[in-house]
């Protein structure tokens, strides 16, 4: 499994990049992002990357939420779970269209990391 993947630089990942962009849009359109952050001025980016320090870094799906002025987020566990579950379900559906080569390179055992203004939730 390739742990450092350039989704935007490699044409074979175009479907993956499009799926991630689509999920980000859906999170805004269906109100899940606002429900999580409490503001329409927040944004979300989803990417395949590494998370952790040095040799302890692991392949992960990073969900990066940014709020204006680093607003304090106090979302309850149900809202956090719903947000992550939505993304996981959307990724599972989208991955049905990806080639076996792409799926293998992305791996199927990546941890999900939700970062809000750089802080893990």
PDB file of C-alpha atoms in Angstrom, residues 31-39 42 44 63 65 67 72-76 79-81 83-84 114-116 121:
ATOM      1  CA  UNK A  31     -26.174  20.784   6.880  1.00  0.00           C
ATOM      2  CA  UNK A  32     -23.961  18.222   8.620  1.00  0.00           C
ATOM      3  CA  UNK A  33     -20.986  20.579   8.656  1.00  0.00           C
ATOM      4  CA  UNK A  34     -23.018  23.415  10.189  1.00  0.00           C
ATOM      5  CA  UNK A  35     -24.533  21.008  12.718  1.00  0.00           C
ATOM      6  CA  UNK A  36     -21.006  20.000  13.735  1.00  0.00           C
ATOM      7  CA  UNK A  37     -19.445  23.468  13.879  1.00  0.00           C
ATOM      8  CA  UNK A  38     -22.380  25.764  14.513  1.00  0.00           C
ATOM      9  CA  UNK A  39     -21.345  28.125  11.720  1.00  0.00           C
ATOM     10  CA  UNK A  42     -16.627  26.530   8.294  1.00  0.00           C
ATOM     11  CA  UNK A  44     -14.091  20.663   5.299  1.00  0.00           C
ATOM     12  CA  UNK A  63     -11.251  14.833   7.766  1.00  0.00           C
ATOM     13  CA  UNK A  65     -12.631  20.892   9.453  1.00  0.00           C
ATOM     14  CA  UNK A  67     -13.742  27.210  11.475  1.00  0.00           C
ATOM     15  CA  UNK A  72     -14.594  26.230  20.160  1.00  0.00           C
ATOM     16  CA  UNK A  73     -16.550  23.160  19.065  1.00  0.00           C
ATOM     17  CA  UNK A  74     -18.528  21.315  21.704  1.00  0.00           C
ATOM     18  CA  UNK A  75     -20.389  18.789  19.565  1.00  0.00           C
ATOM     19  CA  UNK A  76     -21.817  15.811  21.371  1.00  0.00           C
ATOM     20  CA  UNK A  79     -23.157  14.530  16.130  1.00  0.00           C
ATOM     21  CA  UNK A  80     -19.495  13.539  15.769  1.00  0.00           C
ATOM     22  CA  UNK A  81     -20.429   9.911  15.064  1.00  0.00           C
ATOM     23  CA  UNK A  83     -20.615  13.165  10.732  1.00  0.00           C
ATOM     24  CA  UNK A  84     -17.969  10.420  10.489  1.00  0.00           C
ATOM     25  CA  UNK A 114     -11.408  13.985  12.479  1.00  0.00           C
ATOM     26  CA  UNK A 115      -9.430  17.175  12.947  1.00  0.00           C
ATOM     27  CA  UNK A 116     -11.215  20.398  13.831  1.00  0.00           C
ATOM     28  CA  UNK A 121     -11.790  14.736  17.987  1.00  0.00           C
TER      29      UNK A 121
END
